Short mmCIF file of C-alpha atoms in Angstrom, two decimals:
data_model
loop_
_atom_site.label_atom_id
_atom_site.label_comp_id
_atom_site.label_asym_id
_atom_site.label_seq_id
_atom_site.Cartn_x
_atom_site.Cartn_y
_atom_site.Cartn_z
CA MET A 763 9.47 -125.88 -29.28
CA GLU A 764 5.99 -126.85 -30.37
CA CYS A 765 3.06 -124.77 -29.22
CA TYR A 766 -0.02 -126.77 -28.32
CA GLY A 767 -3.43 -125.21 -28.61
CA ILE A 768 -6.19 -124.13 -30.93
CA ASP A 769 -5.72 -121.36 -33.49
CA GLY A 770 -2.55 -120.15 -31.78
CA ARG A 771 -4.18 -120.00 -28.34
CA SER A 772 -3.40 -122.33 -25.48
CA ILE A 773 -6.59 -123.80 -23.99
CA THR A 774 -6.35 -125.88 -20.84
CA LEU A 775 -8.70 -128.66 -19.93
CA ALA A 776 -9.89 -126.51 -17.01
CA GLU A 777 -10.86 -123.75 -19.45
CA ALA A 778 -12.48 -126.21 -21.85
CA ALA A 779 -14.58 -127.65 -19.02
CA LYS A 780 -16.14 -124.23 -18.42
CA THR A 781 -17.25 -123.93 -22.05
CA SER A 782 -19.27 -125.87 -24.59
CA MET A 783 -16.14 -126.79 -26.52
CA PHE A 784 -17.07 -130.47 -26.19
CA THR A 785 -20.78 -130.97 -26.42
CA SER A 786 -21.15 -134.71 -25.92
CA GLU A 787 -20.27 -137.24 -23.26
CA ARG A 788 -18.38 -139.20 -25.93
CA GLN A 789 -16.03 -136.25 -26.60
CA TRP A 790 -15.26 -135.87 -22.89
CA VAL A 791 -14.73 -139.61 -22.51
CA ASP A 792 -12.29 -139.60 -25.45
CA VAL A 793 -10.33 -136.67 -24.01
CA LEU A 794 -10.16 -138.28 -20.56
CA LEU A 795 -9.21 -141.64 -22.04
CA ALA A 796 -6.28 -140.02 -23.85
CA CYS A 797 -5.26 -138.33 -20.57
CA ALA A 798 -5.50 -141.64 -18.71
CA LYS A 799 -3.30 -143.32 -21.33
CA ALA A 800 -0.71 -140.53 -20.94
CA ILE A 801 -0.76 -140.99 -17.17
CA SER A 802 -0.39 -144.74 -17.66
CA GLN A 803 2.68 -144.13 -19.82
CA ILE A 804 4.22 -141.93 -17.11
CA HIS A 805 3.51 -144.58 -14.46
CA THR A 806 4.75 -147.44 -16.64
CA LYS A 807 8.09 -145.65 -16.99
CA GLY A 808 8.35 -145.55 -13.16
CA TYR A 809 7.48 -141.89 -12.66
CA ILE A 810 4.72 -139.90 -11.01
CA HIS A 811 3.63 -136.52 -12.34
CA CYS A 812 2.92 -134.95 -8.92
CA ASP A 813 1.10 -131.93 -10.38
CA LEU A 814 -1.84 -133.21 -12.42
CA LYS A 815 -4.62 -130.66 -12.69
CA GLY A 816 -6.87 -129.13 -15.30
CA ASP A 817 -4.41 -126.32 -15.91
CA ASN A 818 -1.64 -128.81 -16.70
CA ILE A 819 -3.53 -130.46 -19.54
CA VAL A 820 -3.66 -128.49 -22.79
CA ILE A 821 -6.12 -129.23 -25.58
CA ASN A 822 -4.46 -129.47 -28.97
CA LYS A 823 -6.32 -129.47 -32.26
CA VAL A 824 -4.97 -131.57 -35.10
CA ASP A 825 -7.02 -131.53 -38.27
CA LYS A 826 -10.58 -131.99 -36.99
CA GLY A 827 -9.68 -133.80 -33.78
CA PHE A 828 -8.91 -132.57 -30.28
CA TYR A 829 -6.15 -134.16 -28.24
CA PRO A 830 -5.12 -133.49 -24.66
CA ILE A 831 -1.44 -132.97 -23.87
CA VAL A 832 -0.22 -133.41 -20.30
CA ILE A 833 2.30 -130.65 -19.51
CA ASP A 834 4.40 -129.26 -16.65
CA PHE A 835 6.68 -132.06 -15.59
CA GLY A 836 8.62 -129.81 -13.20
CA LYS A 837 7.50 -131.72 -10.09
CA MET A 838 7.71 -135.19 -11.64
CA GLN A 839 9.79 -137.70 -9.75
CA LYS A 840 10.72 -141.35 -9.84
CA ALA A 841 8.10 -143.28 -7.93
CA CYS A 842 10.75 -145.34 -6.15
CA GLU A 843 12.49 -142.19 -4.87
CA ALA A 844 9.43 -140.32 -3.58
CA LYS A 845 9.67 -139.34 0.07
CA ILE A 846 7.17 -138.38 2.72
CA LYS A 847 7.12 -134.64 3.20
CA LYS A 848 6.32 -133.27 6.64
CA LEU A 849 4.39 -130.01 6.45
CA SER A 850 3.53 -127.77 9.35
CA THR A 851 -0.13 -127.21 10.16
CA VAL A 852 0.06 -123.80 8.47
CA GLU A 853 1.63 -125.31 5.35
CA GLN A 854 -1.03 -128.05 5.28
CA GLU A 855 -3.77 -125.43 5.45
CA LYS A 856 -2.13 -123.54 2.58
CA TYR A 857 -1.93 -126.71 0.47
CA ASN A 858 -5.54 -127.61 1.26
CA LYS A 859 -6.64 -124.12 0.18
CA TYR A 860 -4.46 -123.43 -2.88
CA HIS A 861 -3.29 -126.87 -4.05
CA LYS A 862 -6.42 -129.01 -3.77
CA HIS A 863 -5.12 -131.40 -6.41
CA ILE A 864 -2.45 -132.70 -4.05
CA ALA A 865 -3.73 -135.89 -2.43
CA PRO A 866 -4.65 -135.57 1.25
CA GLU A 867 -2.22 -138.29 2.36
CA VAL A 868 0.65 -136.39 0.75
CA VAL A 869 -0.34 -133.12 2.42
CA GLN A 870 -0.82 -134.83 5.79
CA GLY A 871 2.57 -136.53 5.49
CA THR A 872 1.27 -140.06 5.94
CA HIS A 873 2.36 -141.25 2.48
CA PRO A 874 4.89 -140.14 -0.13
CA PRO A 875 3.64 -139.04 -3.54
CA ALA A 876 2.69 -142.17 -5.49
CA LYS A 877 0.68 -143.40 -8.45
CA ALA A 878 -2.37 -143.25 -6.16
CA SER A 879 -1.80 -139.53 -5.56
CA ASP A 880 -1.72 -138.94 -9.33
CA ILE A 881 -5.00 -140.90 -9.53
CA TYR A 882 -6.50 -138.64 -6.86
CA ALA A 883 -5.52 -135.57 -8.87
CA PHE A 884 -6.93 -137.09 -12.07
CA GLY A 885 -10.18 -137.76 -10.21
CA LEU A 886 -10.41 -134.06 -9.43
CA VAL A 887 -9.92 -133.27 -13.13
CA ILE A 888 -12.81 -135.60 -13.96
CA SER A 889 -14.86 -134.00 -11.17
CA LEU A 890 -14.25 -130.57 -12.66
CA ILE A 891 -15.71 -131.71 -15.97
CA CYS A 892 -18.69 -133.23 -14.13
CA PHE A 893 -19.28 -130.00 -12.23
CA TYR A 894 -19.91 -128.14 -15.47
CA HIS A 895 -21.36 -130.93 -17.61
CA LYS A 896 -23.22 -133.25 -15.21
CA ILE A 897 -22.06 -136.53 -16.77
CA GLU A 898 -23.06 -139.26 -14.34
CA ASN A 899 -20.87 -142.00 -15.86
CA LEU A 900 -17.80 -139.82 -15.39
CA ARG A 901 -18.84 -138.81 -11.89
CA LEU A 902 -18.89 -142.47 -10.89
CA ILE A 903 -15.34 -142.90 -12.18
CA ALA A 904 -14.21 -139.75 -10.36
CA VAL A 905 -15.51 -141.17 -7.08
CA THR A 906 -13.26 -144.23 -7.49
CA CYS A 907 -10.28 -141.90 -7.92
CA ILE A 908 -10.77 -139.56 -4.99
CA ASN A 909 -11.31 -142.17 -2.30
CA GLY A 910 -9.73 -140.93 0.94
CA THR A 911 -7.78 -144.18 1.30
CA PRO A 912 -5.07 -144.37 -1.39
CA GLU A 913 -5.08 -148.19 -1.43
CA ARG A 914 -8.78 -148.16 -2.35
CA ARG A 915 -8.39 -145.91 -5.37
CA HIS A 916 -8.62 -147.54 -8.74
CA THR A 917 -5.44 -147.99 -10.73
CA ILE A 918 -4.92 -146.13 -13.97
CA ASP A 919 -5.52 -149.41 -15.87
CA GLN A 920 -8.89 -149.83 -14.14
CA ILE A 921 -9.79 -146.25 -15.03
CA ILE A 922 -8.81 -146.83 -18.65
CA ASP A 923 -11.03 -149.94 -18.70
CA GLN A 924 -13.92 -147.96 -17.20
CA LEU A 925 -13.55 -145.17 -19.75
CA GLN A 926 -13.29 -147.63 -22.64
CA SER A 927 -16.50 -149.33 -21.52
CA LEU A 928 -18.50 -146.09 -21.82
#
């Protein structure tokens, strides 16, 4: 099994966001673009990740370049088989507190997990980077991802186009 990381140490995107590992907007855009392309590949194959978050993206160094690797496919499911999950009020509160990356419509039980819920989670990853690095162009993309109405969120292809235009 291959170990992803830098100098034998696993570094998540969440950890990298809190550091000066990437010092330019361009580096962050490149990392997020690679993540978006990985998400697109998952969606194109008919699956949804269902657990996208900064801790489930590992930064790998190859030669002089850094590459994100999406990990933890334990909750992945076929998009066509996803079901609405009914959570009690107590369970919803727990999810809202400890699992903020799960889209609100999934927690509330109004929609099954879907590509749009992966987009919501990816928007939170982008927001995390913006929290520490104040990159306005990325913040604007994050806003399109975390819209409270799943049908109004951008698709992964639109996000890829936005990132490529930066």
